Structure formats: structure tokens, C-alpha cells
Amino acid sequence: MNLAWKEMKKNKSKFFIFGLIVLLISLLTFMIAGLANGLSQDNAALIKELPDGQFYMTTEAEDNYALSRISSTQQKELLLKYPDATALSIQMGMFHNAEGNQQSVAFVTTTESDIFPKVAAGEMIVDISLKEEGFKIGDILTSNQFSGQWEIVGFSDQTKFNHAAVAFIHQEDFTEMYRTTDLQLLYLADEEVKTIDGLTMYSNKDFLNTIPSYSAEQLSLNMIIWFLVVISGMLFAIFFYMMNVQKIGLYGILKAIGVKTSTLFIMMWTQMLLISAIALSISLLLSQLFQNFAPQGMPFHLTLNTTLLFAAIFLVIGFFGATLSGLQIKKVQPLQAIQQGEI
Amino acid sequence: MSFFTIQQLEKSFTVGETNEMILKGIDLPLHKGEITALVGASGSGKSTLLTIAAGLQSASNGHIYFNEQDLTSLSQEQLRQMRAEQFGFVFQFAHLVPFLTAEEQLLLMLDVANKKKNKKDVARVLELVGMTHRKTAYPSSLSGGEKQRIAIARAIIHEPKILFADEPTASLDSKRSSEVMMLLQSLTKTLNLTTLLVTHDEEMLRYVDKTVHMRDGKILDEQLS
């Protein structure tokens, strides 16, 4: 007889409340994780969204990409040797629109590449988040550092850097603005490690960690997420523990009439898994829906893999809590339950 | 040897540094088709004797033979299996599973005893205890007497050899107590059960075949009705 299901069917409201609590705790964790990941994405989406590969900067720059200088001669040699490579530079700056509104951006220029958007001189492709700021295709933009003007010709997705929208401009425009033909970085979208003389190599992740604001912020965000996951997981464990400990009397009587302890464990695990699976699925669905409908400007980023990982952690910790209460069930003496009076 | 025999049974508890003897060498044979009642003042050891005989706690010394098998030598798992398949229990409180209907309580017991689930048998036993009309009721909607009737039905549905009843009428009024005792008497005779019960209600002794008086962990005397 499926005791677990019978009990849930009879006590619908009680188990609905249990499920609701699990749903709310998990949703809170997913939402906070989404916001934290969103902030992280806001800081480095430009790099994070690139395929796995290698970044190179000059060794003298000592892990500070802003100090890295790859000369135009060296660029030509390297691009001849590695045709799939892209040389690029990132510089924080600002532009104005026709109404005089000022916008901070990260100007990015790259050599010919299949990975980064292509722009001609006088053109600009900006991150889609600027759409919400009122920028649109055809807008004319200017900058104090640039003698000419740009026209917005398109929007790019997931291209933020240092909490600013990225603005892709042509190398010619970049050279005029920053008065140098040197570029800071070389990127090779190739997982195979290639050593280049005079340049230090970084994986995408290692390169991100060289950005001081990113590594410090990431540490805090990771702490927030994992504290929340651990505390939520512990709440799950305590919650399932309490739920079962309350039923010790019932378990004692069932043992007295001859029900196997393993049957009681199965009953307990079934209820825990059923409640968790339903609540976590709804929570997962709600968080993914929120991701799709959240305002563009809101830093919210939650991949299905991350959510599934958290859900799996909750299931494991919940299972652990339920099993811990199962040890109490194993210890309960039928006689004790009988003598305790009506269940 | 009787069908169920208790021999030189002793039970002691250690409280602090003193060893307290609860049962002091009990000898008691139980026979098929008979109700044996254990009576005595509180602390006389009657409930302890019943729960040891039922395999719900262990003895310190002595033997309990059932079908020539010594229960005191069985493992916990063997005792559980014995309780599930051969014994029936009626407690002071009905102790029904709150989320199962009357009918499901009986089906659960059949499941536990590894007996084929047969709704006809369930219907027959419910009729035997006069509860057919309440088969879909949950314990929360049953009266005390009705609960105890369902508990009795649960105790016999799997056709046990022995029925243990610990103060089965203690939570009932006198009218319902008599009804429950009459039911136990009738079932013991009809199903040829061996019933051991504990009671403190002298009124209920008219339904039993043998009364065993206990005091200070010993049997004072045995009276046939």
C-alpha cells in the first residue's frame, strides 16, 4: 500500500503548505542567484560569452590589460601566423547623443573577426541595454575625444563590460580617440594552448580574474549565492527532519503492527522527493519565466544548468535531512509509541 | 506443552544503581479458543508481561514458546515478522492510522502480513465487527467505540493465531466496553484464537475464560470462569 501517497491525499492542505514553503525558499534562492549572476554578467558578459579560448597580453603589463601594448607590427605578424586570432582593445569612455545626453560605455575595437560585430568607420554597434535608455538605430553620436561622429547601425546582445554597455567602433576611430595604433589584447578562440614569445597567455576565466573590479565583486557574489544555497539547503533538511519527527508516534504504531522500518523510510523519502520535485519544478519554471520577462536593464542572469545544479543540491540536502529523521524512526520503540497514547 | 507457553519469565530494570525486578519467574500456559485476562494493581507487572509475550520488549530471563519456537531467541526482524503474521494487537487507544479509511486500515494489515489483499475478506471482517456501514470513514469521524471495533478488525483480518489486548476497554464507557468484550469473546471462539488481555475492570472478567491475578511481579492465583 502506498502509505506516502495516501497520507498526502488525506492531508492535502498540510502538504500544500509544506510544498509552498519549499517553493518559496527555493524561489528566493533562484532569484537572488539570478540577480547576483546578473551583476556578474553585467561586469563581464563581453568576455564570458566568448567561446573558450586564450587571451594574450604583453608580459610587461603584469596582468593589467590596460597597460598591455601590442604594436601594429606585432599585430600584423601574429595575425599572419594565427589567421583566426583577433586583436582588440577596451577603453572606458563616453559619448553624447544629439540631445546632449551623456552615456558611459566601454569602447571596444577589434581587428577583422568572425566573433565580434563588424563596424565601418563612423559606425557604432552598441549593447542592447542602451535601447531602454532611448537609443535607436540611426542615432548620431559624438564624443569630445573624437572629431567625427558615429551612427548607431545595430545592437549587440550580452556585451557588457565593467557594468557599462559596450560600444563597438572601427579601429580607425579608436586610433584617433586614444592616439595609438597599439592594441591591448590578442584573443584566440582555440582551446589548444599556444605559447607566444613576449606575451602572457590567459584562459577566459583567468583573464576575467585579472580585472580587479571583477575578481573582488565575484568573490562577494559567490559568497552571497553559496551562503544562500547552504542556508536554504539546511532549512530544507531541518524542515523535512521536523516533518518526520512529528510523526514518530505513528511510525511507532506501524512498527508495532509489523510494518518494516524500510517501508517507513520509503514512505518518508517518497514524500520528501515528491514535495521537493513539484516545488522545485514550479520554482525553476517561475525563475526562468522571470528571466524572459524581466526588464532589459535589470541585471538578472540564471542559466538552466545553474538552476538545475541548485535544485539537485536542495534535493540531496533535503534527502539527507529526511534520512537523519529516519534514524530517529529506526530508534523508536513500538512500545514507547503505544504508551504515549492516541496518535 | 501448550500452544503458547510462558516459562520462568523474568524482567528487571536498572533504575540508577538499583535493579528493580518487575516480573519474578512467571509460568503461564495459554490455550486455543480461550481468553486469559491478566488483572492486578498498577505496577503488578501485567502490562509488562503482555508486551514481552507480544514481542514488543525483551525478557531478562525465561522463555516464551509459541508453536514450539522460543520467542526469546528470535532476532528483532524475526519478531517483527512474527508480530505481522501471527499476532494481532488491540491497544488501550485504537491507534488507527489517521489517514486511512476503516477499509484501508485492514488492507494495510493484510499487506504487512504478506497476505493476499482481498476486499471480500475485508468486507466479511467489517461485518463481523458490525462496521460495514463505516468502511469509508476516517478515524477522525469515528466514535471511541467504533475506533476500537476497527482496531479489533485490524487485529484479526490477517487471521493471527494470538490476539494481545492491552486494556482494550479503558478508554470506553461501560456500555461500549461490554460491546467490545462481547466481540472479543465471540471472535476468540469463532476463529479459535488465543487471546491474552490486560484489564483493570473487574466487570469485564465475565467475558473471559481464565483470570490470572498478579501482584508484585508474581502470579497470585489463576481462576477458571
Coordinates of C-alpha atoms in Angstrom, one line a residue:
Chain A
M1 CA 0.0 0.0 0.0
N2 CA 1.3 3.4 -0.9
L3 CA 1.2 5.0 2.5
A4 CA 3.1 8.1 1.4
W5 CA 0.6 9.0 -1.2
K6 CA -2.4 8.1 1.0
E7 CA -1.2 10.5 3.7
M8 CA -0.6 13.3 1.2
K9 CA -4.0 12.7 -0.4
K10 CA -5.8 12.9 3.0
N11 CA -3.8 15.9 4.4
K12 CA -3.8 18.0 1.2
S13 CA -3.6 21.3 2.9
K14 CA -0.8 20.3 5.3
F15 CA 1.3 19.0 2.4
F16 CA 0.4 22.0 0.2
I17 CA 1.8 24.3 2.9
F18 CA 5.0 22.1 3.1
G19 CA 5.3 22.3 -0.7
L20 CA 4.7 26.1 -0.6
I21 CA 7.5 26.6 1.9
V22 CA 9.9 24.6 -0.2
L23 CA 8.8 26.6 -3.3
L24 CA 9.3 30.0 -1.6
I25 CA 12.7 29.1 -0.2
S26 CA 13.9 27.7 -3.5
L27 CA 12.5 30.6 -5.5
L28 CA 14.2 33.1 -3.1
T29 CA 17.5 31.3 -3.7
F30 CA 17.0 31.2 -7.5
M31 CA 16.0 34.9 -7.7
I32 CA 18.9 36.1 -5.6
A33 CA 21.3 33.8 -7.5
G34 CA 19.9 35.2 -10.7
L35 CA 20.4 38.8 -9.6
A36 CA 23.9 38.0 -8.3
N37 CA 24.8 36.3 -11.6
G38 CA 23.2 39.2 -13.4
L39 CA 25.5 41.6 -11.7
S40 CA 28.5 39.4 -12.6
Q41 CA 27.3 39.2 -16.1
D42 CA 26.9 43.0 -16.2
N43 CA 30.5 43.2 -15.3
A44 CA 31.9 40.8 -17.8
A45 CA 29.4 39.5 -20.3
L46 CA 31.6 40.6 -23.2
I47 CA 34.3 38.1 -22.1
K48 CA 32.0 35.4 -20.5
E49 CA 30.0 34.9 -23.7
L50 CA 33.1 34.3 -25.8
P51 CA 33.9 30.8 -26.8
D52 CA 36.6 29.1 -24.7
G53 CA 39.9 30.3 -25.9
Q54 CA 43.1 32.1 -24.9
F55 CA 43.8 35.8 -24.2
Y56 CA 47.3 37.2 -24.6
M57 CA 48.7 40.4 -23.3
T58 CA 52.3 41.7 -23.1
T59 CA 54.3 40.3 -20.2
E60 CA 55.4 43.7 -19.1
A61 CA 51.8 44.6 -18.4
E62 CA 51.9 42.3 -15.4
D63 CA 48.3 41.1 -15.6
N64 CA 46.9 44.6 -16.2
Y65 CA 45.3 44.6 -19.7
A66 CA 45.1 48.4 -19.7
L67 CA 48.9 48.6 -19.7
S68 CA 49.3 46.0 -22.4
R69 CA 50.6 47.3 -25.8
I70 CA 50.7 45.0 -28.8
S71 CA 52.3 47.2 -31.6
S72 CA 50.8 47.3 -35.1
T73 CA 53.8 45.5 -36.5
Q74 CA 53.5 42.7 -33.9
Q75 CA 49.7 42.6 -34.6
K76 CA 50.4 42.0 -38.3
E77 CA 52.9 39.3 -37.7
L78 CA 50.6 37.5 -35.2
L79 CA 47.5 37.7 -37.4
L80 CA 49.5 36.3 -40.3
K81 CA 50.7 33.4 -38.1
Y82 CA 47.3 32.9 -36.5
P83 CA 44.6 33.8 -39.0
D84 CA 41.8 33.0 -36.6
A85 CA 43.1 35.4 -33.9
T86 CA 41.6 38.8 -33.1
A87 CA 43.5 41.7 -31.7
L88 CA 41.4 44.1 -29.5
S89 CA 41.3 47.0 -27.1
I90 CA 38.9 48.0 -24.4
Q91 CA 38.7 51.6 -23.1
M92 CA 36.1 53.2 -20.9
G93 CA 34.7 56.4 -22.3
M94 CA 31.6 58.3 -23.1
F95 CA 29.5 59.7 -25.9
H96 CA 26.7 62.2 -26.4
N97 CA 23.6 61.9 -28.5
A98 CA 22.0 64.8 -30.5
E99 CA 20.1 65.9 -27.4
G100 CA 23.3 66.2 -25.5
N101 CA 22.6 63.2 -23.2
Q102 CA 25.8 61.7 -22.0
Q103 CA 26.3 57.9 -21.9
S104 CA 29.3 56.0 -20.3
V105 CA 30.4 53.0 -22.4
A106 CA 33.2 50.6 -22.9
F107 CA 34.6 51.3 -26.3
V108 CA 35.8 48.1 -28.0
T109 CA 37.7 47.9 -31.2
T110 CA 38.8 44.7 -32.9
T111 CA 40.7 43.6 -36.0
E112 CA 38.7 41.6 -38.6
S113 CA 36.9 38.9 -36.8
D114 CA 34.0 36.4 -37.1
I115 CA 33.4 36.6 -33.3
F116 CA 33.0 40.3 -32.8
P117 CA 30.5 42.5 -34.7
K118 CA 31.9 44.3 -37.8
V119 CA 31.6 48.0 -38.0
A120 CA 32.9 50.5 -40.5
A121 CA 34.5 53.9 -39.7
G122 CA 31.8 56.3 -38.4
E123 CA 29.5 53.5 -37.4
M124 CA 28.8 52.0 -34.0
I125 CA 27.1 48.9 -32.7
V126 CA 26.0 49.2 -29.0
D127 CA 24.8 46.8 -26.4
I128 CA 21.0 46.2 -26.5
S129 CA 20.6 47.6 -22.9
L130 CA 21.0 51.1 -24.4
K131 CA 17.7 50.6 -26.2
E132 CA 16.0 51.0 -22.9
E133 CA 17.9 54.3 -22.4
G134 CA 16.2 55.6 -25.6
F135 CA 19.0 55.0 -28.1
K136 CA 17.9 53.6 -31.5
I137 CA 19.3 52.7 -34.9
G138 CA 20.2 55.9 -36.9
D139 CA 21.0 58.0 -33.8
I140 CA 24.0 60.3 -34.3
L141 CA 26.6 60.3 -31.5
T142 CA 29.6 62.4 -30.8
S143 CA 32.5 62.4 -28.2
N144 CA 34.9 65.1 -27.0
Q145 CA 37.7 62.7 -27.9
F146 CA 36.6 62.2 -31.4
S147 CA 36.5 64.7 -34.2
G148 CA 33.9 62.9 -36.3
Q149 CA 30.5 61.3 -35.4
W150 CA 29.1 57.9 -35.3
E151 CA 25.8 56.5 -36.4
I152 CA 24.2 53.6 -34.5
V153 CA 23.9 50.8 -37.0
G154 CA 22.9 47.9 -34.7
F155 CA 22.6 46.4 -31.3
S156 CA 24.5 43.5 -29.8
D157 CA 23.4 41.2 -27.0
Q158 CA 25.3 40.1 -23.9
T159 CA 28.0 42.7 -24.5
K160 CA 28.6 44.5 -21.2
F161 CA 31.9 45.2 -19.6
N162 CA 32.7 46.8 -16.2
H163 CA 29.0 47.5 -15.7
A164 CA 28.9 49.6 -18.8
A165 CA 27.4 48.9 -22.2
V166 CA 29.9 48.0 -24.9
A167 CA 30.2 50.2 -28.0
F168 CA 32.0 48.6 -30.9
I169 CA 33.8 51.1 -33.1
H170 CA 36.2 50.8 -36.0
Q171 CA 39.9 50.6 -35.3
E172 CA 40.5 53.9 -37.3
D173 CA 38.1 55.8 -35.0
F174 CA 39.6 54.1 -31.9
T175 CA 43.1 55.1 -33.0
E176 CA 42.1 58.8 -33.3
M177 CA 40.4 58.8 -29.9
Y178 CA 43.2 57.2 -28.0
R179 CA 46.1 58.3 -30.2
T180 CA 47.7 54.9 -30.6
T181 CA 47.7 52.1 -33.2
D182 CA 48.7 49.6 -30.4
L183 CA 46.0 47.2 -29.3
Q184 CA 45.9 45.7 -25.8
L185 CA 45.0 42.0 -26.3
L186 CA 45.1 39.1 -28.7
Y187 CA 42.3 36.6 -28.5
L188 CA 42.4 33.1 -30.0
A189 CA 39.2 31.1 -29.9
D190 CA 41.0 27.9 -29.7
E191 CA 41.2 25.6 -26.7
E192 CA 44.6 24.4 -27.8
V193 CA 47.3 26.2 -25.8
K194 CA 49.8 28.2 -27.9
T195 CA 52.7 30.0 -26.4
I196 CA 53.7 33.3 -27.9
D197 CA 57.0 35.0 -27.2
G198 CA 56.7 38.2 -25.2
L199 CA 53.0 37.6 -24.5
T200 CA 51.4 36.0 -21.4
M201 CA 48.6 33.7 -22.0
Y202 CA 45.3 33.6 -20.0
S203 CA 42.2 31.3 -20.3
N204 CA 38.9 33.3 -20.5
K205 CA 38.4 32.7 -16.8
D206 CA 42.0 33.7 -15.9
F207 CA 41.7 36.8 -17.9
L208 CA 38.5 37.8 -16.1
N209 CA 40.3 37.4 -12.8
T210 CA 42.9 39.9 -13.9
I211 CA 40.2 42.6 -13.9
P212 CA 40.4 43.9 -10.3
S213 CA 36.8 45.0 -10.1
Y214 CA 35.6 41.7 -11.4
S215 CA 37.5 39.4 -9.1
A216 CA 36.6 41.3 -5.9
E217 CA 33.0 41.6 -6.9
Q218 CA 32.8 38.0 -8.0
L219 CA 34.1 36.8 -4.6
S220 CA 31.3 38.7 -2.8
L221 CA 28.6 37.5 -5.2
N222 CA 29.8 33.9 -5.0
M223 CA 29.7 34.2 -1.2
I224 CA 26.1 35.5 -1.3
I225 CA 25.0 32.7 -3.6
W226 CA 26.6 29.8 -1.8
F227 CA 25.7 31.1 1.7
L228 CA 22.1 31.3 0.5
V229 CA 22.3 27.8 -1.1
V230 CA 23.8 26.3 2.0
I231 CA 21.3 28.1 4.4
S232 CA 18.3 27.2 2.2
G233 CA 19.6 23.6 2.0
M234 CA 19.9 23.4 5.7
L235 CA 16.4 24.9 6.1
F236 CA 15.2 22.1 3.8
A237 CA 16.9 19.5 5.9
I238 CA 15.6 20.8 9.2
F239 CA 12.1 21.2 7.6
F240 CA 12.0 17.5 6.5
Y241 CA 13.5 16.4 9.8
M242 CA 10.8 18.2 11.7
M243 CA 8.1 16.9 9.4
N244 CA 9.1 13.3 10.1
V245 CA 9.9 13.7 13.8
Q246 CA 6.3 14.9 14.4
K247 CA 5.1 11.5 13.1
I248 CA 7.3 9.4 15.4
G249 CA 4.2 8.2 17.3
L250 CA 2.6 7.0 14.1
Y251 CA 5.8 5.3 12.9
G252 CA 6.0 3.5 16.3
I253 CA 2.4 2.1 16.0
L254 CA 3.1 1.0 12.4
K255 CA 6.2 -0.8 13.7
A256 CA 4.2 -2.4 16.5
I257 CA 1.8 -4.0 14.0
G258 CA 4.7 -5.3 12.0
V259 CA 5.5 -2.7 9.3
K260 CA 9.1 -2.9 8.2
T261 CA 11.4 0.0 9.0
S262 CA 12.4 0.1 5.4
T263 CA 8.8 0.7 4.4
L264 CA 8.7 3.7 6.7
F265 CA 11.9 5.0 5.1
I266 CA 10.4 4.6 1.6
M267 CA 7.3 6.4 2.8
M268 CA 9.4 9.3 4.1
W269 CA 11.7 9.5 1.1
T270 CA 8.7 9.4 -1.3
Q271 CA 7.0 12.3 0.4
M272 CA 10.3 14.3 0.5
L273 CA 11.1 13.7 -3.1
L274 CA 7.5 14.3 -4.3
I275 CA 7.2 17.6 -2.4
S276 CA 10.7 18.8 -3.4
A277 CA 10.3 17.7 -7.1
I278 CA 7.0 19.5 -7.6
A279 CA 8.0 22.7 -5.6
L280 CA 11.5 22.9 -7.3
S281 CA 10.0 22.4 -10.7
I282 CA 7.5 25.2 -10.2
S283 CA 10.2 27.4 -8.7
L284 CA 12.5 26.6 -11.7
L285 CA 9.7 27.5 -14.1
L286 CA 8.9 30.8 -12.4
S287 CA 12.6 31.8 -12.3
Q288 CA 13.1 31.0 -16.0
L289 CA 9.9 32.9 -16.9
F290 CA 11.1 35.9 -14.8
Q291 CA 14.4 35.8 -16.8
N292 CA 12.5 36.1 -20.0
F293 CA 10.1 38.8 -18.9
A294 CA 12.4 40.8 -16.6
P295 CA 13.2 44.4 -17.9
Q296 CA 16.2 44.5 -20.2
G297 CA 18.0 46.9 -17.8
M298 CA 17.7 44.6 -14.8
P299 CA 20.8 42.5 -14.2
F300 CA 19.3 39.1 -14.0
H301 CA 21.0 36.0 -15.4
L302 CA 20.1 32.5 -14.5
T303 CA 21.0 29.6 -16.7
L304 CA 19.0 26.4 -16.7
N305 CA 22.2 24.5 -15.7
T306 CA 22.8 26.7 -12.7
T307 CA 19.2 26.3 -11.6
L308 CA 19.3 22.5 -12.1
L309 CA 22.5 22.4 -10.1
F310 CA 20.9 24.3 -7.1
A311 CA 17.8 22.1 -7.4
A312 CA 20.0 19.0 -7.2
I313 CA 21.8 20.4 -4.2
F314 CA 18.5 21.0 -2.5
L315 CA 17.3 17.5 -3.2
V316 CA 20.5 16.0 -1.8
I317 CA 20.4 18.1 1.4
G318 CA 16.6 17.5 1.8
F319 CA 17.2 13.8 1.4
F320 CA 20.0 14.0 4.0
G321 CA 17.6 15.8 6.4
A322 CA 14.8 13.2 5.8
T323 CA 17.3 10.4 6.3
L324 CA 18.5 11.9 9.5
S325 CA 15.0 11.8 10.9
G326 CA 14.8 8.3 9.6
L327 CA 17.4 7.4 12.1
Q328 CA 15.0 8.6 14.8
I329 CA 12.4 6.3 13.3
K330 CA 14.8 3.4 13.3
K331 CA 15.4 4.0 17.1
V332 CA 11.7 4.5 18.0
Q333 CA 10.4 1.6 20.2
P334 CA 6.8 0.5 19.3
L335 CA 6.1 0.1 23.0
Q336 CA 7.0 3.7 23.6
A337 CA 4.6 4.8 20.9
I338 CA 1.8 2.6 22.3
Q339 CA 2.2 4.0 25.8
Q340 CA 2.2 7.6 24.6
G341 CA -1.5 7.5 23.9
E342 CA -3.6 8.3 20.9
I343 CA -1.8 9.4 17.7
Chain B
M1 CA 3.3 -28.2 26.1
S2 CA 0.5 -25.6 25.4
F3 CA 0.2 -23.8 22.1
F4 CA 1.7 -20.7 23.8
T5 CA 3.7 -21.1 27.0
I6 CA 5.4 -18.6 29.2
Q7 CA 8.2 -20.2 31.3
Q8 CA 10.1 -18.7 34.3
L9 CA 9.9 -15.3 32.7
E10 CA 11.8 -12.5 34.5
K11 CA 12.1 -8.8 33.7
S12 CA 14.3 -6.4 35.6
F13 CA 15.1 -2.7 35.0
T14 CA 18.0 -0.8 36.3
V15 CA 17.0 2.5 37.9
G16 CA 20.0 4.4 39.0
E17 CA 22.1 1.9 41.0
T18 CA 19.2 -0.3 41.9
N19 CA 18.0 -3.3 40.0
E20 CA 14.2 -3.5 40.1
M21 CA 12.6 -6.8 39.4
I22 CA 9.2 -6.3 37.6
L23 CA 8.5 -9.9 36.7
K24 CA 9.6 -12.7 39.0
G25 CA 9.5 -16.1 37.4
I26 CA 6.1 -16.2 35.6
D27 CA 4.8 -19.5 34.3
L28 CA 1.6 -19.3 32.2
P29 CA 0.2 -21.5 29.5
L30 CA -2.4 -20.1 27.0
H31 CA -4.8 -22.3 25.1
K32 CA -6.6 -22.0 21.8
G33 CA -10.1 -20.6 21.9
E34 CA -9.6 -19.1 25.3
I35 CA -9.4 -15.6 26.7
T36 CA -6.9 -15.2 29.5
A37 CA -7.2 -12.0 31.5
L38 CA -4.3 -10.5 33.5
V39 CA -5.5 -8.4 36.4
G40 CA -3.8 -6.7 39.2
A41 CA -3.0 -3.3 40.7
S42 CA -0.8 -0.8 38.9
G43 CA 2.8 -1.9 39.0
S44 CA 1.9 -5.6 39.3
G45 CA 3.6 -6.3 36.0
K46 CA 0.6 -7.4 33.9
S47 CA 1.2 -5.0 31.1
T48 CA 4.9 -5.8 31.0
L49 CA 4.1 -9.5 30.8
L50 CA 1.7 -8.9 27.9
T51 CA 4.2 -6.7 26.0
I52 CA 7.0 -9.2 26.4
A53 CA 4.7 -12.1 25.3
A54 CA 3.8 -10.0 22.3
G55 CA 7.4 -9.4 21.3
L56 CA 7.3 -5.7 21.9
Q57 CA 10.0 -5.8 24.6
S58 CA 12.6 -8.3 25.6
A59 CA 12.7 -10.5 28.7
S60 CA 15.7 -10.6 31.1
N61 CA 15.3 -14.3 31.7
G62 CA 13.0 -17.2 30.9
H63 CA 11.3 -18.5 27.7
I64 CA 8.2 -17.9 25.6
Y65 CA 7.3 -20.9 23.5
F66 CA 4.9 -20.4 20.5
N67 CA 4.4 -23.4 18.3
E68 CA 7.4 -24.9 20.0
Q69 CA 9.6 -22.0 18.9
D70 CA 11.3 -19.9 21.6
L71 CA 10.4 -16.3 21.0
T72 CA 13.2 -15.1 23.3
S73 CA 15.8 -16.4 21.0
L74 CA 14.5 -14.6 17.9
S75 CA 16.1 -11.6 16.2
Q76 CA 14.3 -8.2 16.0
E77 CA 13.4 -8.9 12.4
Q78 CA 12.1 -12.3 13.2
L79 CA 10.0 -10.9 16.0
R80 CA 8.6 -8.2 13.6
Q81 CA 7.7 -10.9 11.1
M82 CA 6.0 -12.9 13.9
R83 CA 4.0 -9.8 15.0
A84 CA 3.0 -9.1 11.5
E85 CA 1.9 -12.6 10.5
Q86 CA 0.9 -14.4 13.7
F87 CA -0.1 -11.8 16.2
G88 CA -2.9 -9.4 16.4
F89 CA -2.9 -6.3 18.7
V90 CA -5.6 -4.2 20.3
F91 CA -4.3 -1.4 22.4
Q92 CA -5.9 0.9 25.1
F93 CA -6.3 3.5 22.4
A94 CA -7.3 2.3 18.9
H95 CA -4.1 3.7 17.4
L96 CA -5.6 3.7 13.9
V97 CA -3.6 5.3 11.1
P98 CA -5.2 8.7 10.8
F99 CA -5.0 9.0 7.0
L100 CA -6.5 5.6 6.2
T101 CA -10.2 4.7 5.9
A102 CA -11.6 1.8 8.0
E103 CA -11.3 -0.4 5.0
E104 CA -7.7 0.7 4.2
Q105 CA -6.6 0.0 7.8
L106 CA -7.5 -3.6 7.2
L107 CA -5.9 -3.7 3.7
L108 CA -2.7 -2.3 5.2
M109 CA -2.6 -5.1 7.8
L110 CA -3.1 -7.7 5.1
D111 CA -0.2 -6.0 3.2
V112 CA 2.0 -6.0 6.3
A113 CA 1.2 -9.7 7.0
N114 CA 2.1 -10.6 3.4
K115 CA -1.4 -11.9 2.8
K116 CA -3.3 -11.5 -0.4
K117 CA -5.4 -8.4 -0.4
N118 CA -9.0 -9.5 -0.7
K119 CA -11.8 -6.9 -0.4
K120 CA -14.2 -9.8 0.3
D121 CA -12.3 -10.8 3.4
V122 CA -12.2 -7.1 4.5
A123 CA -16.0 -6.8 4.0
R124 CA -16.5 -10.1 5.9
V125 CA -14.4 -8.9 8.9
L126 CA -16.0 -5.5 8.9
E127 CA -19.4 -7.2 9.0
L128 CA -18.1 -9.4 11.9
V129 CA -17.3 -6.3 14.0
G130 CA -20.5 -4.5 12.8
M131 CA -18.7 -1.7 10.9
T132 CA -19.7 -2.3 7.3
H133 CA -21.6 1.0 7.2
R134 CA -18.4 2.9 8.2
K135 CA -15.9 1.3 5.9
T136 CA -15.1 4.5 4.1
A137 CA -14.8 6.6 7.3
Y138 CA -11.6 8.0 8.5
P139 CA -10.6 7.6 12.2
S140 CA -11.4 11.3 12.9
S141 CA -15.1 10.8 12.1
L142 CA -15.4 7.6 14.2
S143 CA -16.6 7.4 17.9
G144 CA -14.3 5.8 20.5
G145 CA -16.3 2.5 20.4
E146 CA -16.2 2.5 16.6
K147 CA -12.5 3.1 16.5
Q148 CA -11.9 0.2 18.9
R149 CA -14.1 -2.1 16.7
I150 CA -12.0 -1.2 13.7
A151 CA -8.8 -1.8 15.7
I152 CA -10.2 -5.3 16.6
A153 CA -11.0 -5.8 12.9
R154 CA -7.4 -4.8 12.0
A155 CA -6.1 -7.2 14.7
I156 CA -7.9 -10.2 13.2
I157 CA -8.1 -9.6 9.4
H158 CA -4.8 -11.4 8.8
E159 CA -6.0 -14.5 10.8
P160 CA -3.5 -14.3 13.6
K161 CA -3.0 -17.2 16.0
I162 CA -2.9 -15.0 19.1
L163 CA -4.6 -11.8 20.0
F164 CA -3.0 -9.4 22.5
A165 CA -5.2 -6.8 24.0
D166 CA -3.8 -4.2 26.4
E167 CA -6.7 -2.6 28.3
P168 CA -8.9 -2.6 25.2
T169 CA -11.9 -1.0 27.1
A170 CA -10.0 1.5 29.2
S171 CA -11.0 4.5 27.0
L172 CA -14.6 3.4 26.6
D173 CA -17.8 3.8 28.6
S174 CA -19.3 0.8 30.3
K175 CA -21.9 0.1 27.5
R176 CA -19.2 0.2 24.8
S177 CA -16.8 -1.7 27.0
S178 CA -19.3 -4.6 27.2
E179 CA -19.8 -4.5 23.5
V180 CA -16.1 -4.7 22.8
M181 CA -15.6 -7.5 25.3
M182 CA -18.5 -9.5 23.8
L183 CA -17.0 -9.0 20.4
L184 CA -13.6 -10.3 21.6
Q185 CA -15.3 -13.2 23.2
S186 CA -17.2 -14.1 20.1
L187 CA -14.2 -13.8 17.8
T188 CA -11.9 -15.9 20.1
K189 CA -14.5 -18.7 20.0
T190 CA -15.4 -18.4 16.3
L191 CA -11.9 -18.0 15.0
N192 CA -10.3 -20.3 17.6
L193 CA -7.9 -17.6 18.7
T194 CA -5.7 -17.5 21.8
T195 CA -6.4 -14.2 23.5
L196 CA -4.4 -12.6 26.2
L197 CA -5.7 -9.4 27.6
V198 CA -4.9 -7.0 30.4
T199 CA -7.7 -5.2 32.2
H200 CA -8.3 -3.5 35.5
D201 CA -12.1 -3.5 35.1
E202 CA -13.5 -6.4 37.2
E203 CA -16.8 -6.1 35.2
M204 CA -15.1 -7.3 32.1
L205 CA -14.0 -10.6 33.6
R206 CA -17.3 -12.2 33.0
Y207 CA -16.3 -12.4 29.3
V208 CA -13.0 -14.3 29.9
D209 CA -12.2 -18.0 30.3
K210 CA -9.4 -17.6 32.8
T211 CA -8.4 -14.8 35.1
V212 CA -4.8 -14.5 36.3
H213 CA -4.3 -12.3 39.3
M214 CA -0.9 -10.7 39.6
R215 CA 0.9 -8.8 42.4
D216 CA 4.4 -7.5 42.7
G217 CA 5.6 -9.3 39.5
K218 CA 4.2 -12.7 40.5
I219 CA 1.1 -14.7 39.8
L220 CA -1.1 -14.9 42.9
D221 CA -3.7 -17.3 41.5
E222 CA -5.5 -18.4 38.4
Q223 CA -9.3 -18.8 38.2
L224 CA -11.3 -20.5 35.5
S225 CA -14.6 -18.8 34.8

